[in-house]
Tab-separated table of C-alpha atoms in Angstrom:
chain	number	residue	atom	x	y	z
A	1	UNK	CA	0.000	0.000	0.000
A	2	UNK	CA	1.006	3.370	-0.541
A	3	UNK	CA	0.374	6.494	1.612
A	4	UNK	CA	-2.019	8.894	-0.196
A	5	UNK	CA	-2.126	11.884	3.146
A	6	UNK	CA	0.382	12.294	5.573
A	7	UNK	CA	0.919	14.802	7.869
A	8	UNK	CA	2.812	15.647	10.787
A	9	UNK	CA	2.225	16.984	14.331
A	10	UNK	CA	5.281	17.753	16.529
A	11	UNK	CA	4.593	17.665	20.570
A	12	UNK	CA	6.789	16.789	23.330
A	13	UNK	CA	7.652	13.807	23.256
A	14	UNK	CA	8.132	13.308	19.376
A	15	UNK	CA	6.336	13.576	16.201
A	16	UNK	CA	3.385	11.971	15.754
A	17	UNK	CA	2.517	10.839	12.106
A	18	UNK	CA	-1.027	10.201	10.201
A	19	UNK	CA	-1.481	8.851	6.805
A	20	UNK	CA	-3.833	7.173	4.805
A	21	UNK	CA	-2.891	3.751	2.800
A	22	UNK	CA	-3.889	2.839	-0.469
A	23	UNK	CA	-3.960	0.320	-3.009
A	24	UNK	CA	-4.634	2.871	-5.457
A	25	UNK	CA	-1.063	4.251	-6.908
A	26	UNK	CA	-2.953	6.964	-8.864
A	27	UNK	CA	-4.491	8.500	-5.920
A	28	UNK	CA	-3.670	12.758	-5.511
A	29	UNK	CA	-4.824	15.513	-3.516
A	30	UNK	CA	-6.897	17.749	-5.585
A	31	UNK	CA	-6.072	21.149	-5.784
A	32	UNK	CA	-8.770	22.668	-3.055
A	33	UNK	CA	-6.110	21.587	-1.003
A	34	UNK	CA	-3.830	24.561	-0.934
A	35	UNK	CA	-6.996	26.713	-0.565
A	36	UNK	CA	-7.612	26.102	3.371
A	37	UNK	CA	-4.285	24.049	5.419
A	38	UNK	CA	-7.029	23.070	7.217
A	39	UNK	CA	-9.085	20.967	4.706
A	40	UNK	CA	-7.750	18.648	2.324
A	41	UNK	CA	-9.273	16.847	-0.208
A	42	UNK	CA	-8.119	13.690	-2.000
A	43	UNK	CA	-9.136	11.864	-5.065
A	44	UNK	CA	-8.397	7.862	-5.042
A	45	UNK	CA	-9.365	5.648	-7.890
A	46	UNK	CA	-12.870	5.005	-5.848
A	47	UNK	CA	-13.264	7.607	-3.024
A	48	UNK	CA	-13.427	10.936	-2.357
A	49	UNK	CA	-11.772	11.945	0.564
A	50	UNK	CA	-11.782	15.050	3.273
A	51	UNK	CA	-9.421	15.726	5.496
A	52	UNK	CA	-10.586	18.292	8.210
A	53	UNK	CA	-7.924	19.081	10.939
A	54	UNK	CA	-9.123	21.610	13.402
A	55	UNK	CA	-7.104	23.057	16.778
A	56	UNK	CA	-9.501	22.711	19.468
A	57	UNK	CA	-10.174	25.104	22.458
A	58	UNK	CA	-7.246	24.119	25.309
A	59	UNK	CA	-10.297	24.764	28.053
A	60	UNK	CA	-11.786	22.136	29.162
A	61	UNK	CA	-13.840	23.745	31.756
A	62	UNK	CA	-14.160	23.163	35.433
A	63	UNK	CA	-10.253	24.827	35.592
A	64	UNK	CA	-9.123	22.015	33.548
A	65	UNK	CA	-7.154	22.710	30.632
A	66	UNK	CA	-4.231	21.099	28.146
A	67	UNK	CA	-1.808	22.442	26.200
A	68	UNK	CA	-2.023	21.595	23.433
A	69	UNK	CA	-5.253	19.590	21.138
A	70	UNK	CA	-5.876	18.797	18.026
A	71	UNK	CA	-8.492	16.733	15.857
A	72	UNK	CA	-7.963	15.024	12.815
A	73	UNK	CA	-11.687	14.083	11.037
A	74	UNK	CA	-11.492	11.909	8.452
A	75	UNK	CA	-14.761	11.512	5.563
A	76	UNK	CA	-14.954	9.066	3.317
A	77	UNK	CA	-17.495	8.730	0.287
A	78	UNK	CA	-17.141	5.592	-2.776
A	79	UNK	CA	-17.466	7.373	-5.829
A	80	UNK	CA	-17.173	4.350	-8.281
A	81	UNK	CA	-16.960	0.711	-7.404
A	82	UNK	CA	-13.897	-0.076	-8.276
A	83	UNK	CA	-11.423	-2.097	-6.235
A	84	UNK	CA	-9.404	-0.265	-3.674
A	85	UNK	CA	-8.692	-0.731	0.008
A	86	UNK	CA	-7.727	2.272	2.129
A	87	UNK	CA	-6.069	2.117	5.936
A	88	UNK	CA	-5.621	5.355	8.433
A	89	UNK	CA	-2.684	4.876	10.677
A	90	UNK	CA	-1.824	7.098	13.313
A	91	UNK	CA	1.337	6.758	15.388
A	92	UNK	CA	4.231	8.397	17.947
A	93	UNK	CA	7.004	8.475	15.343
A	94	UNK	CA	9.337	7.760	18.100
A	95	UNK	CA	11.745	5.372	19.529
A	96	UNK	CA	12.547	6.779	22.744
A	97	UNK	CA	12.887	4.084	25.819
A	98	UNK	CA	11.558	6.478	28.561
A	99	UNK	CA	8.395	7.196	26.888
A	100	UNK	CA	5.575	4.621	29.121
A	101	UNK	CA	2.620	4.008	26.544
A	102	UNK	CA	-0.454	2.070	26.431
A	103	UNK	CA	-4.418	1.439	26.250
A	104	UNK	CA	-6.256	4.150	28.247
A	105	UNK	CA	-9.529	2.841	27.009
A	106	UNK	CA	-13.240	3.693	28.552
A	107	UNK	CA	-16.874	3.809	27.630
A	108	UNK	CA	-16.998	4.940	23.773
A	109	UNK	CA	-13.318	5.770	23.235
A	110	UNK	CA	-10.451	4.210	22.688
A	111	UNK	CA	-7.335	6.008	24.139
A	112	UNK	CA	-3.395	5.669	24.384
A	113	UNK	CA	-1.346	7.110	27.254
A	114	UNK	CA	2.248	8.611	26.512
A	115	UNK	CA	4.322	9.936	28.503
A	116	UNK	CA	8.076	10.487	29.833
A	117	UNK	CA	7.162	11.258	33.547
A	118	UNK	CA	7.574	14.963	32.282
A	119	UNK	CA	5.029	15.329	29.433
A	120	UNK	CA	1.786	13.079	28.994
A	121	UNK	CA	-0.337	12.825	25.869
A	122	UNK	CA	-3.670	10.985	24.940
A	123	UNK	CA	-4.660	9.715	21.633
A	124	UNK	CA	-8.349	8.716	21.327
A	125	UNK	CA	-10.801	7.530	18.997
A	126	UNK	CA	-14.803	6.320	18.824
A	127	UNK	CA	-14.725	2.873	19.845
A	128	UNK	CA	-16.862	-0.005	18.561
A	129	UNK	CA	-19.733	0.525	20.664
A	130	UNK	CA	-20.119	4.093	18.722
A	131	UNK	CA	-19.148	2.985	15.537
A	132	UNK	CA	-22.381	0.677	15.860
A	133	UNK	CA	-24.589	3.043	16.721
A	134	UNK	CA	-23.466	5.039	13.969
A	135	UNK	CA	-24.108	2.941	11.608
A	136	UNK	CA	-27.600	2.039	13.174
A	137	UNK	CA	-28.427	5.678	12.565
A	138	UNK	CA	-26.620	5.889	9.268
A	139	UNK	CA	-24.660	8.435	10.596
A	140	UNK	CA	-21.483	8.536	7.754
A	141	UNK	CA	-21.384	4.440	8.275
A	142	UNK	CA	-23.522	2.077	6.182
A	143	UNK	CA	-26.563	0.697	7.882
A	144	UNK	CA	-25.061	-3.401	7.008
A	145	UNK	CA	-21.976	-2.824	9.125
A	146	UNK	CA	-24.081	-2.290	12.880
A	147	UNK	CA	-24.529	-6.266	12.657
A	148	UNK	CA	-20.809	-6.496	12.471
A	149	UNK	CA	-19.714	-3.808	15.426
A	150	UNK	CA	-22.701	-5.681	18.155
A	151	UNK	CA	-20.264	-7.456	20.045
A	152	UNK	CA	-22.547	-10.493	19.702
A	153	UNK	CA	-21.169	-13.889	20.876
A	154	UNK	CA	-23.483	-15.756	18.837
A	155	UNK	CA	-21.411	-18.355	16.419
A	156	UNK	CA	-23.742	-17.332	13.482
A	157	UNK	CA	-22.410	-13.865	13.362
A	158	UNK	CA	-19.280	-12.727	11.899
A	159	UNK	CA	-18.236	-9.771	14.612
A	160	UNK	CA	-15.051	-7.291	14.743
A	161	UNK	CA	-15.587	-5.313	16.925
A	162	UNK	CA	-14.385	-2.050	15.450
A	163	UNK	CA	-12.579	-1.114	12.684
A	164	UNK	CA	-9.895	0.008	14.825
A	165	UNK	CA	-6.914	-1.782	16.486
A	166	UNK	CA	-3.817	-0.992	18.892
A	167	UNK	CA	-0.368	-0.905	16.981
A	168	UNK	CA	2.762	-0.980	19.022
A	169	UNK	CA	2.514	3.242	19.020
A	170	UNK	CA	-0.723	3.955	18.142
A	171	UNK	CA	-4.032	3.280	15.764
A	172	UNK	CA	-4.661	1.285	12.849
A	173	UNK	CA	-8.088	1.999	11.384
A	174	UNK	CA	-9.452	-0.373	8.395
A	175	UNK	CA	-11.713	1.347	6.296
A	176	UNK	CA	-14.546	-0.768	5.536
A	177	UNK	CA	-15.542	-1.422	2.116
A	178	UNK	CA	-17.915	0.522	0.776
A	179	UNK	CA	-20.426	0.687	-2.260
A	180	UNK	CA	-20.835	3.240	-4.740
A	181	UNK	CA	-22.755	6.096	-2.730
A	182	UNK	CA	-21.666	4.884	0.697
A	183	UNK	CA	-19.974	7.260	2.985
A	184	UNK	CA	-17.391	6.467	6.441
A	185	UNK	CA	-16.095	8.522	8.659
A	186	UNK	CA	-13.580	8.285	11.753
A	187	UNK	CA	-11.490	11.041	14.439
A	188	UNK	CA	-8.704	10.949	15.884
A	189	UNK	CA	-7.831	13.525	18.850
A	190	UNK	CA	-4.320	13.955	20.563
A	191	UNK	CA	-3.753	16.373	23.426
A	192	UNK	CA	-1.332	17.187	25.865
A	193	UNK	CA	0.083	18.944	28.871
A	194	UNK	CA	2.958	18.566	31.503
A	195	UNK	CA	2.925	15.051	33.494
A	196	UNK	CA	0.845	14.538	36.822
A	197	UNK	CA	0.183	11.170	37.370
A	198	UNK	CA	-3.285	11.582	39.063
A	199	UNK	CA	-4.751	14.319	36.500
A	200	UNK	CA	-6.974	13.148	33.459
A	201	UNK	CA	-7.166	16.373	31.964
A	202	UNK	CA	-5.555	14.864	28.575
A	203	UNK	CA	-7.868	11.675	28.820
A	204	UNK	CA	-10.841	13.967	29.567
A	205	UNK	CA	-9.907	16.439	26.461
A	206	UNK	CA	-9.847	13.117	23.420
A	207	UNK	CA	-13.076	12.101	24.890
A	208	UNK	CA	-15.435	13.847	22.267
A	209	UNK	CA	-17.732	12.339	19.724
A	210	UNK	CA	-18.350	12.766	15.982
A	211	UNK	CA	-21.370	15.732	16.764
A	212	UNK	CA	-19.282	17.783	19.230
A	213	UNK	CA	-16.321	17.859	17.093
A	214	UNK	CA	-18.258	19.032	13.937
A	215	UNK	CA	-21.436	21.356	15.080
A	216	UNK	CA	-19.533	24.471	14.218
A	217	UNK	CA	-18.589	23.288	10.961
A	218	UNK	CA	-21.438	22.891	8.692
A	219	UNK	CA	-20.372	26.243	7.154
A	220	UNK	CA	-17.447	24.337	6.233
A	221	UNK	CA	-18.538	20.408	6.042
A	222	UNK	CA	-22.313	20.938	4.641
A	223	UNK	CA	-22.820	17.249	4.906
A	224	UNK	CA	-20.992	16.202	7.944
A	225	UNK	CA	-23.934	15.464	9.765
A	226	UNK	CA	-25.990	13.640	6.880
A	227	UNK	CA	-26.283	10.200	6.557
């Protein structure tokens, strides 16, 4: 696969590096893209993709705040139906032995901890459970794929979960595959501040879901919150 987006975000403790993966070598970013930094858009041989990153507020209320926090959204619509398999990976870009990392999961997110006893960051995503009621609601995920994100035990149904997994320094995310007219969507949020073991400020300030990220943005995303 080949990467298609990449970008960069430098914090603390290293850089931390998205992409998305393609099978499609002919894929480009069309030339909106140098019209807002902050919205990219890429044509693959069968999607259309957005990239929206937006800096979000560093107050979290309640005299909680981070330093720094930012959100990657990521839409996805199949424009033709022909073969292609896309992947959004998004990982510490770092090798460094004192950084402690690992699952920081709770109710509706999945989350990584980072940190180097003097800086701590949190990386966090929808998890399964939300995914599925996404796509119950047809919420930017196809109706078909709630049966596959129930968590049921049940031999007679194929179930994964989430489209999501743990790498060794971050997220992989498997885009489903889509038909022709079909639309995904998936966020990633980092943020970060100086280390204190007992604050959750950073865990607190990824915790956000698909509507609070984008209800000031339909000026910019008309059809974020469509189906």
């Amino acid at each position: 696969m080949i990467s298609i987006f990449r970008e960069e975000f430098p914090t603390a403790l290293g850089t931390f590096e998205i992409s998305i993966l393609s099978t499609d070598s002919d894929a480009k970013a069309s030339d909106a893209a140098s019209v807002n930094k902050d919205v990219i858009n890429v044509t693959s041989r069968s999607y259309q993709i957005t990239i929206f990153r937006q800096l979000l507020d560093l107050n979290l209320g309640n005299n909680s705040s981070v330093l720094n926090r930012v959100a990657w959204c990521l839409f996805f619509q199949k424009s033709h139906s022909n073969y292609e398999k896309l992947k959004i990976r998004l990982e510490l870009n770092s090798h460094d032995q004192e950084i402690t990392q690992g699952p920081s999961s709770g109710q509706y997110l999945d989350a990584i901890s980072y940190n180097d006893s003097k800086y701590q960051i949190h990386l966090g995503t929808e998890d399964g459970e939300v995914l599925m009621e996404r796509a119950k609601a047809r919420d930017w995920l196809p109706f078909r794929y709630s049966k596959y994100l129930n968590f049921d035990t049940q031999t007679r149904n194929i179930h994964i979960g989430s489209f999501t997994e743990y790498t060794e320094r971050g997220f992989l995310t498997r885009v489903p595959n889509l038909r022709p007219g079909e639309k995904a969507y998936f966020h990633f949020i980092l943020a970060g501040k100086h280390y204190d073991e007992d604050n959750v400020d950073t865990w607190l300030a990824v915790d956000m879901s698909k509507k609070q990220l984008l209800r000031d943005y339909t000026n910019i995303l008309p059809n974020a919150h469509g189906a």
